[in-house]
PDB file of C-alpha atoms in Angstrom:
ATOM      1  CA  MET P  30      15.369 -40.247   8.162  1.00 51.00           C
ATOM      2  CA  ALA P  31      17.017 -37.930  10.688  1.00 55.00           C
ATOM      3  CA  THR P  32      16.520 -34.898   8.458  1.00 55.00           C
ATOM      4  CA  GLN P  33      12.784 -35.478   8.397  1.00 56.00           C
ATOM      5  CA  ALA P  34      12.627 -35.172  12.182  1.00 58.00           C
ATOM      6  CA  LEU P  35      14.244 -31.718  12.038  1.00 62.00           C
ATOM      7  CA  ARG P  36      11.846 -30.254   9.486  1.00 64.00           C
ATOM      8  CA  PRO P  37       8.789 -28.525  10.838  1.00 62.00           C
ATOM      9  CA  PRO P  38       5.461 -29.862   9.573  1.00 59.00           C
ATOM     10  CA  PRO P  39       4.006 -27.947   6.613  1.00 61.00           C
ATOM     11  CA  ARG P  40       1.670 -25.112   7.626  1.00 61.00           C
ATOM     12  CA  ARG P  41      -1.979 -25.504   6.753  1.00 57.00           C
ATOM     13  CA  HIS P  42      -3.843 -22.493   5.509  1.00 55.00           C
ATOM     14  CA  VAL P  43      -7.530 -22.135   6.238  1.00 50.00           C
ATOM     15  CA  LYS P  44      -9.724 -20.738   3.525  1.00 52.00           C
ATOM     16  CA  LEU P  45     -12.376 -18.225   4.513  1.00 48.00           C
ATOM     17  CA  ASP P  46     -15.030 -20.343   2.835  1.00 48.00           C
ATOM     18  CA  GLU P  47     -14.592 -23.387   5.113  1.00 51.00           C
ATOM     19  CA  HIS P  48     -17.892 -25.052   5.978  1.00 53.00           C
ATOM     20  CA  LEU P  49     -19.525 -23.868   9.205  1.00 50.00           C
ATOM     21  CA  PRO P  50     -22.309 -26.006  10.648  1.00 51.00           C
ATOM     22  CA  LEU P  51     -25.653 -24.225  10.266  1.00 48.00           C
ATOM     23  CA  ASP P  52     -26.561 -24.657  13.919  1.00 50.00           C
ATOM     24  CA  HIS P  53     -23.257 -23.310  15.245  1.00 59.00           C
ATOM     25  CA  HIS P  54     -23.551 -20.332  17.607  1.00 67.00           C
ATOM     26  CA  LEU P  55     -21.052 -18.314  15.547  1.00 68.00           C
ATOM     27  CA  ASN P  56     -23.611 -18.167  12.745  1.00 71.00           C
ATOM     28  CA  GLN P  57     -25.876 -16.050  14.965  1.00 77.00           C
ATOM     29  CA  VAL P  58     -23.073 -13.562  15.667  1.00 76.00           C
ATOM     30  CA  TYR P  59     -22.381 -13.117  11.950  1.00 78.00           C
ATOM     31  CA  ARG P  60     -26.072 -12.688  11.163  1.00 80.00           C
ATOM     32  CA  ILE P  61     -26.729 -10.224  13.991  1.00 82.00           C
ATOM     33  CA  GLY P  62     -23.710  -8.138  12.986  1.00 83.00           C
ATOM     34  CA  ALA P  63     -24.667  -8.007   9.326  1.00 85.00           C
ATOM     35  CA  GLY P  64     -28.327  -7.323  10.093  1.00 86.00           C
ATOM     36  CA  LEU P  65     -27.667  -4.595  12.654  1.00 89.00           C
ATOM     37  CA  MET P  66     -25.187  -2.695  10.509  1.00 89.00           C
ATOM     38  CA  GLY P  67     -27.316  -3.205   7.382  1.00 91.00           C
ATOM     39  CA  LEU P  68     -30.410  -1.855   9.128  1.00 92.00           C
ATOM     40  CA  ILE P  69     -28.556   1.231  10.370  1.00 89.00           C
ATOM     41  CA  LEU P  70     -27.257   1.974   6.869  1.00 89.00           C
ATOM     42  CA  VAL P  71     -30.639   1.451   5.204  1.00 92.00           C
ATOM     43  CA  ILE P  72     -32.355   3.749   7.722  1.00 90.00           C
ATOM     44  CA  PHE P  73     -29.689   6.425   7.221  1.00 85.00           C
ATOM     45  CA  GLY P  74     -30.012   6.176   3.447  1.00 85.00           C
ATOM     46  CA  VAL P  75     -33.813   6.293   3.453  1.00 88.00           C
ATOM     47  CA  LEU P  76     -33.817   9.333   5.761  1.00 85.00           C
ATOM     48  CA  GLY P  77     -31.392  11.033   3.374  1.00 81.00           C
ATOM     49  CA  LEU P  78     -33.598  10.327   0.353  1.00 82.00           C
ATOM     50  CA  ILE P  79     -36.733  11.518   2.163  1.00 84.00           C
ATOM     51  CA  ASP P  80     -35.105  14.931   2.688  1.00 71.00           C
ATOM     52  CA  LYS P  81     -34.802  15.260  -1.133  1.00 71.00           C
ATOM     53  CA  ILE P  82     -31.198  16.404  -0.974  1.00 70.00           C
ATOM     54  CA  GLY P  83     -29.429  16.912  -4.304  1.00 64.00           C
ATOM     55  CA  PHE P  84     -27.621  13.857  -5.631  1.00 65.00           C
ATOM     56  CA  PHE P  85     -24.121  15.375  -5.533  1.00 60.00           C
ATOM     57  CA  ASP P  86     -24.972  18.350  -3.319  1.00 65.00           C
ATOM     58  CA  THR P  87     -22.010  19.120  -1.072  1.00 62.00           C
ATOM     59  CA  GLY P  88     -23.914  21.516   1.173  1.00 67.00           C
ATOM     60  CA  GLY P  89     -24.457  21.041   4.861  1.00 61.00           C
ATOM     61  CA  ASP P  90     -27.532  18.783   4.708  1.00 72.00           C
ATOM     62  CA  ARG P  91     -27.706  16.637   7.848  1.00 70.00           C
ATOM     63  CA  VAL P  92     -29.475  13.387   8.582  1.00 73.00           C
ATOM     64  CA  ALA P  93     -29.134  11.736  12.009  1.00 73.00           C
ATOM     65  CA  GLY P  94     -26.161  13.963  12.835  1.00 72.00           C
ATOM     66  CA  LEU P  95     -24.248  13.065   9.670  1.00 73.00           C
ATOM     67  CA  ASN P  96     -23.828  15.050   6.482  1.00 74.00           C
ATOM     68  CA  THR P  97     -25.300  13.433   3.423  1.00 78.00           C
ATOM     69  CA  ASN P  98     -26.420  13.875  -0.147  1.00 79.00           C
ATOM     70  CA  GLY P  99     -28.358  11.727  -2.585  1.00 78.00           C
ATOM     71  CA  ALA P 100     -25.314   9.747  -3.709  1.00 81.00           C
ATOM     72  CA  LEU P 101     -24.316   8.861  -0.143  1.00 81.00           C
ATOM     73  CA  SER P 102     -27.920   7.941   0.683  1.00 84.00           C
ATOM     74  CA  VAL P 103     -28.204   5.584  -2.295  1.00 87.00           C
ATOM     75  CA  LEU P 104     -24.786   4.081  -1.554  1.00 89.00           C
ATOM     76  CA  SER P 105     -25.790   3.538   2.097  1.00 89.00           C
ATOM     77  CA  ILE P 106     -29.013   1.810   1.060  1.00 93.00           C
ATOM     78  CA  CYS P 107     -27.167  -0.462  -1.394  1.00 93.00           C
ATOM     79  CA  VAL P 108     -24.501  -1.493   1.132  1.00 93.00           C
ATOM     80  CA  GLY P 109     -27.166  -1.927   3.822  1.00 93.00           C
ATOM     81  CA  LEU P 110     -29.180  -4.209   1.543  1.00 94.00           C
ATOM     82  CA  ILE P 111     -26.077  -6.268   0.774  1.00 93.00           C
ATOM     83  CA  LEU P 112     -25.526  -6.704   4.516  1.00 91.00           C
ATOM     84  CA  LEU P 113     -29.173  -7.670   5.017  1.00 92.00           C
ATOM     85  CA  VAL P 114     -28.818 -10.306   2.294  1.00 92.00           C
ATOM     86  CA  GLY P 115     -25.702 -11.548   4.114  1.00 88.00           C
ATOM     87  CA  MET P 116     -27.773 -11.764   7.282  1.00 87.00           C
ATOM     88  CA  VAL P 117     -30.376 -13.915   5.534  1.00 88.00           C
ATOM     89  CA  VAL P 118     -27.735 -16.217   4.018  1.00 85.00           C
ATOM     90  CA  GLY P 119     -25.689 -16.383   7.239  1.00 78.00           C
ATOM     91  CA  GLY P 120     -22.720 -18.637   7.909  1.00 75.00           C
ATOM     92  CA  ASN P 121     -19.349 -17.989   6.343  1.00 78.00           C
ATOM     93  CA  ILE P 122     -20.866 -15.728   3.705  1.00 82.00           C
ATOM     94  CA  ALA P 123     -22.120 -13.308   6.368  1.00 82.00           C
ATOM     95  CA  SER P 124     -18.791 -13.509   8.190  1.00 82.00           C
ATOM     96  CA  THR P 125     -16.704 -12.896   5.088  1.00 85.00           C
ATOM     97  CA  LEU P 126     -19.043 -10.143   3.926  1.00 89.00           C
ATOM     98  CA  ASN P 127     -18.742  -8.433   7.317  1.00 89.00           C
ATOM     99  CA  MET P 128     -14.944  -8.602   7.172  1.00 90.00           C
ATOM    100  CA  VAL P 129     -14.654  -7.360   3.599  1.00 92.00           C
ATOM    101  CA  LEU P 130     -17.125  -4.507   4.042  1.00 93.00           C
ATOM    102  CA  GLY P 131     -15.485  -3.618   7.358  1.00 92.00           C
ATOM    103  CA  VAL P 132     -12.138  -3.172   5.628  1.00 94.00           C
ATOM    104  CA  LEU P 133     -13.822  -1.152   2.859  1.00 94.00           C
ATOM    105  CA  PHE P 134     -15.507   1.133   5.408  1.00 92.00           C
ATOM    106  CA  ILE P 135     -12.190   1.804   7.125  1.00 95.00           C
ATOM    107  CA  ALA P 136     -10.508   2.448   3.764  1.00 95.00           C
ATOM    108  CA  SER P 137     -13.394   4.748   2.833  1.00 91.00           C
ATOM    109  CA  GLY P 138     -12.874   6.653   6.064  1.00 90.00           C
ATOM    110  CA  PHE P 139      -9.227   7.266   5.221  1.00 94.00           C
ATOM    111  CA  VAL P 140      -9.948   8.226   1.611  1.00 91.00           C
ATOM    112  CA  ASN P 141     -12.745  10.588   2.587  1.00 87.00           C
ATOM    113  CA  LEU P 142     -10.575  12.061   5.360  1.00 89.00           C
ATOM    114  CA  ALA P 143      -8.054  13.001   2.679  1.00 90.00           C
ATOM    115  CA  LEU P 144     -10.828  14.489   0.496  1.00 87.00           C
ATOM    116  CA  LEU P 145     -12.614  16.516   3.203  1.00 85.00           C
ATOM    117  CA  ASP P 146     -11.751  20.029   2.031  1.00 82.00           C
ATOM    118  CA  THR P 147     -11.331  19.319  -1.662  1.00 82.00           C
ATOM    119  CA  SER P 148     -13.600  19.564  -4.662  1.00 82.00           C
ATOM    120  CA  TYR P 149     -13.484  15.749  -4.931  1.00 83.00           C
ATOM    121  CA  ASN P 150     -15.641  15.318  -1.806  1.00 77.00           C
ATOM    122  CA  PHE P 151     -18.701  14.351  -3.870  1.00 75.00           C
ATOM    123  CA  LEU P 152     -20.241  12.308  -1.004  1.00 77.00           C
ATOM    124  CA  ALA P 153     -20.382  15.431   1.215  1.00 74.00           C
ATOM    125  CA  PHE P 154     -18.358  13.821   3.995  1.00 79.00           C
ATOM    126  CA  HIS P 155     -17.475  15.803   7.102  1.00 81.00           C
ATOM    127  CA  ILE P 156     -15.360  14.598  10.017  1.00 86.00           C
ATOM    128  CA  GLN P 157     -18.347  12.982  11.747  1.00 89.00           C
ATOM    129  CA  ASN P 158     -18.965  10.894   8.603  1.00 88.00           C
ATOM    130  CA  VAL P 159     -15.326   9.804   8.650  1.00 89.00           C
ATOM    131  CA  LEU P 160     -15.598   8.760  12.293  1.00 92.00           C
ATOM    132  CA  PHE P 161     -18.880   6.952  11.575  1.00 89.00           C
ATOM    133  CA  SER P 162     -17.188   5.114   8.703  1.00 91.00           C
ATOM    134  CA  PHE P 163     -14.369   4.021  11.041  1.00 94.00           C
ATOM    135  CA  VAL P 164     -16.802   2.859  13.738  1.00 93.00           C
ATOM    136  CA  VAL P 165     -18.967   0.894  11.285  1.00 92.00           C
ATOM    137  CA  GLY P 166     -15.844  -0.624   9.742  1.00 93.00           C
ATOM    138  CA  VAL P 167     -14.472  -1.765  13.091  1.00 92.00           C
ATOM    139  CA  MET P 168     -17.858  -3.149  14.155  1.00 91.00           C
ATOM    140  CA  LEU P 169     -18.247  -5.076  10.892  1.00 90.00           C
ATOM    141  CA  MET P 170     -14.741  -6.476  11.214  1.00 89.00           C
ATOM    142  CA  PHE P 171     -15.435  -7.481  14.822  1.00 85.00           C
ATOM    143  CA  PHE P 172     -18.651  -9.259  13.857  1.00 84.00           C
ATOM    144  CA  GLY P 173     -16.986 -10.928  10.876  1.00 81.00           C
ATOM    145  CA  MET P 174     -13.842 -12.088  12.652  1.00 79.00           C
ATOM    146  CA  TYR P 175     -15.528 -13.188  15.859  1.00 74.00           C
ATOM    147  CA  GLY P 176     -14.654 -16.814  16.488  1.00 68.00           C
ATOM    148  CA  ARG P 177     -12.544 -17.076  13.348  1.00 70.00           C
ATOM    149  CA  VAL P 178      -9.393 -15.123  14.051  1.00 67.00           C
ATOM    150  CA  SER P 179      -7.577 -15.651  17.333  1.00 63.00           C
ATOM    151  CA  GLY P 180      -4.597 -17.440  18.724  1.00 59.00           C
ATOM    152  CA  SER P 181      -6.643 -19.147  21.424  1.00 64.00           C
ATOM    153  CA  LEU P 182      -9.756 -20.535  19.791  1.00 62.00           C
ATOM    154  CA  PRO P 183     -11.442 -23.302  21.784  1.00 63.00           C
ATOM    155  CA  HIS P 184     -10.915 -26.808  20.465  1.00 62.00           C
ATOM    156  CA  ASP P 185     -14.612 -27.261  19.634  1.00 65.00           C
ATOM    157  CA  ASN P 186     -14.468 -24.263  17.260  1.00 65.00           C
ATOM    158  CA  PRO P 187     -14.877 -25.387  13.615  1.00 65.00           C
ATOM    159  CA  TYR P 188     -12.103 -23.026  12.472  1.00 64.00           C
ATOM    160  CA  TRP P 189      -9.676 -24.422  15.055  1.00 63.00           C
ATOM    161  CA  ARG P 190     -10.570 -27.938  13.883  1.00 68.00           C
ATOM    162  CA  ALA P 191      -9.949 -26.925  10.254  1.00 68.00           C
ATOM    163  CA  ARG P 192      -6.517 -25.524  11.145  1.00 66.00           C
ATOM    164  CA  HIS P 193      -5.544 -28.536  13.297  1.00 68.00           C
ATOM    165  CA  PRO P 194      -7.194 -31.578  11.666  1.00 73.00           C
ATOM    166  CA  GLU P 195      -4.817 -34.203  13.128  1.00 79.00           C
ATOM    167  CA  GLN P 196      -5.127 -32.943  16.690  1.00 74.00           C
ATOM    168  CA  ALA P 197      -8.913 -32.500  16.341  1.00 71.00           C
ATOM    169  CA  GLU P 198      -9.246 -36.067  15.087  1.00 78.00           C
ATOM    170  CA  ARG P 199      -7.059 -37.340  17.927  1.00 79.00           C
ATOM    171  CA  GLU P 200      -9.163 -35.473  20.506  1.00 75.00           C
ATOM    172  CA  GLN P 201     -12.364 -36.792  18.947  1.00 76.00           C
ATOM    173  CA  ARG P 202     -11.048 -40.380  19.139  1.00 78.00           C
ATOM    174  CA  GLU P 203     -10.082 -39.826  22.796  1.00 78.00           C
ATOM    175  CA  ARG P 204     -13.561 -38.477  23.592  1.00 75.00           C
ATOM    176  CA  ALA P 205     -15.145 -41.457  21.831  1.00 74.00           C
ATOM    177  CA  ARG P 206     -12.937 -43.871  23.773  1.00 76.00           C
ATOM    178  CA  GLY P 207     -13.833 -42.099  27.007  1.00 72.00           C
ATOM    179  CA  ARG P 208     -17.546 -42.414  26.244  1.00 64.00           C
ATOM    180  CA  LEU P 209     -17.187 -46.071  25.283  1.00 55.00           C
ATOM    181  CA  GLY P 210     -15.268 -46.768  28.471  1.00 53.00           C
ATOM    182  CA  ARG P 211     -18.014 -45.155  30.567  1.00 57.00           C
ATOM    183  CA  VAL P 212     -20.746 -47.048  28.714  1.00 50.00           C
ATOM    184  CA  GLY P 213     -18.945 -50.395  29.132  1.00 50.00           C
ATOM    185  CA  VAL P 214     -18.378 -49.878  32.902  1.00 51.00           C
ATOM    186  CA  GLY P 215     -22.060 -49.276  33.783  1.00 47.00           C
TER     187      GLY P 215
END
């Protein structure tokens, strides 16, 4: 009996696919982030295709201040459309999609930074493309992690409640008792 008191309680792990209420304000943040970044990427890709740049051309073709070629334009459109689909779906899917694509954009920035002056730079990246990839990656991660990852989430946050079910239930019972006490007094 005494040994049980010394053991810390088992840690609960929260899955990224926990249910988020559809009307929760975090859903709007995830959707706006996915939609904004998706729209920017689709516009960049369409502008690159309109210029009729070669598919793997590594020349200095510029669109909106960034170097591009046909492959990068098509890739940008595809990723942008995926983000726009995430915006339509919303909820945890949009959040998780933002986080995953954010990490991939940052990884892409590092990979393409290493390939800048090599013959393997088939997406025609220059330093401004690398910086753009980092910025988009950080923004997507911010939008995806907003309200999900923090040490000080408010107690009404669904992710806090999922990580602390006993305490959330206790607080809910206390709120219900407080409301019942106020109703009975009047």
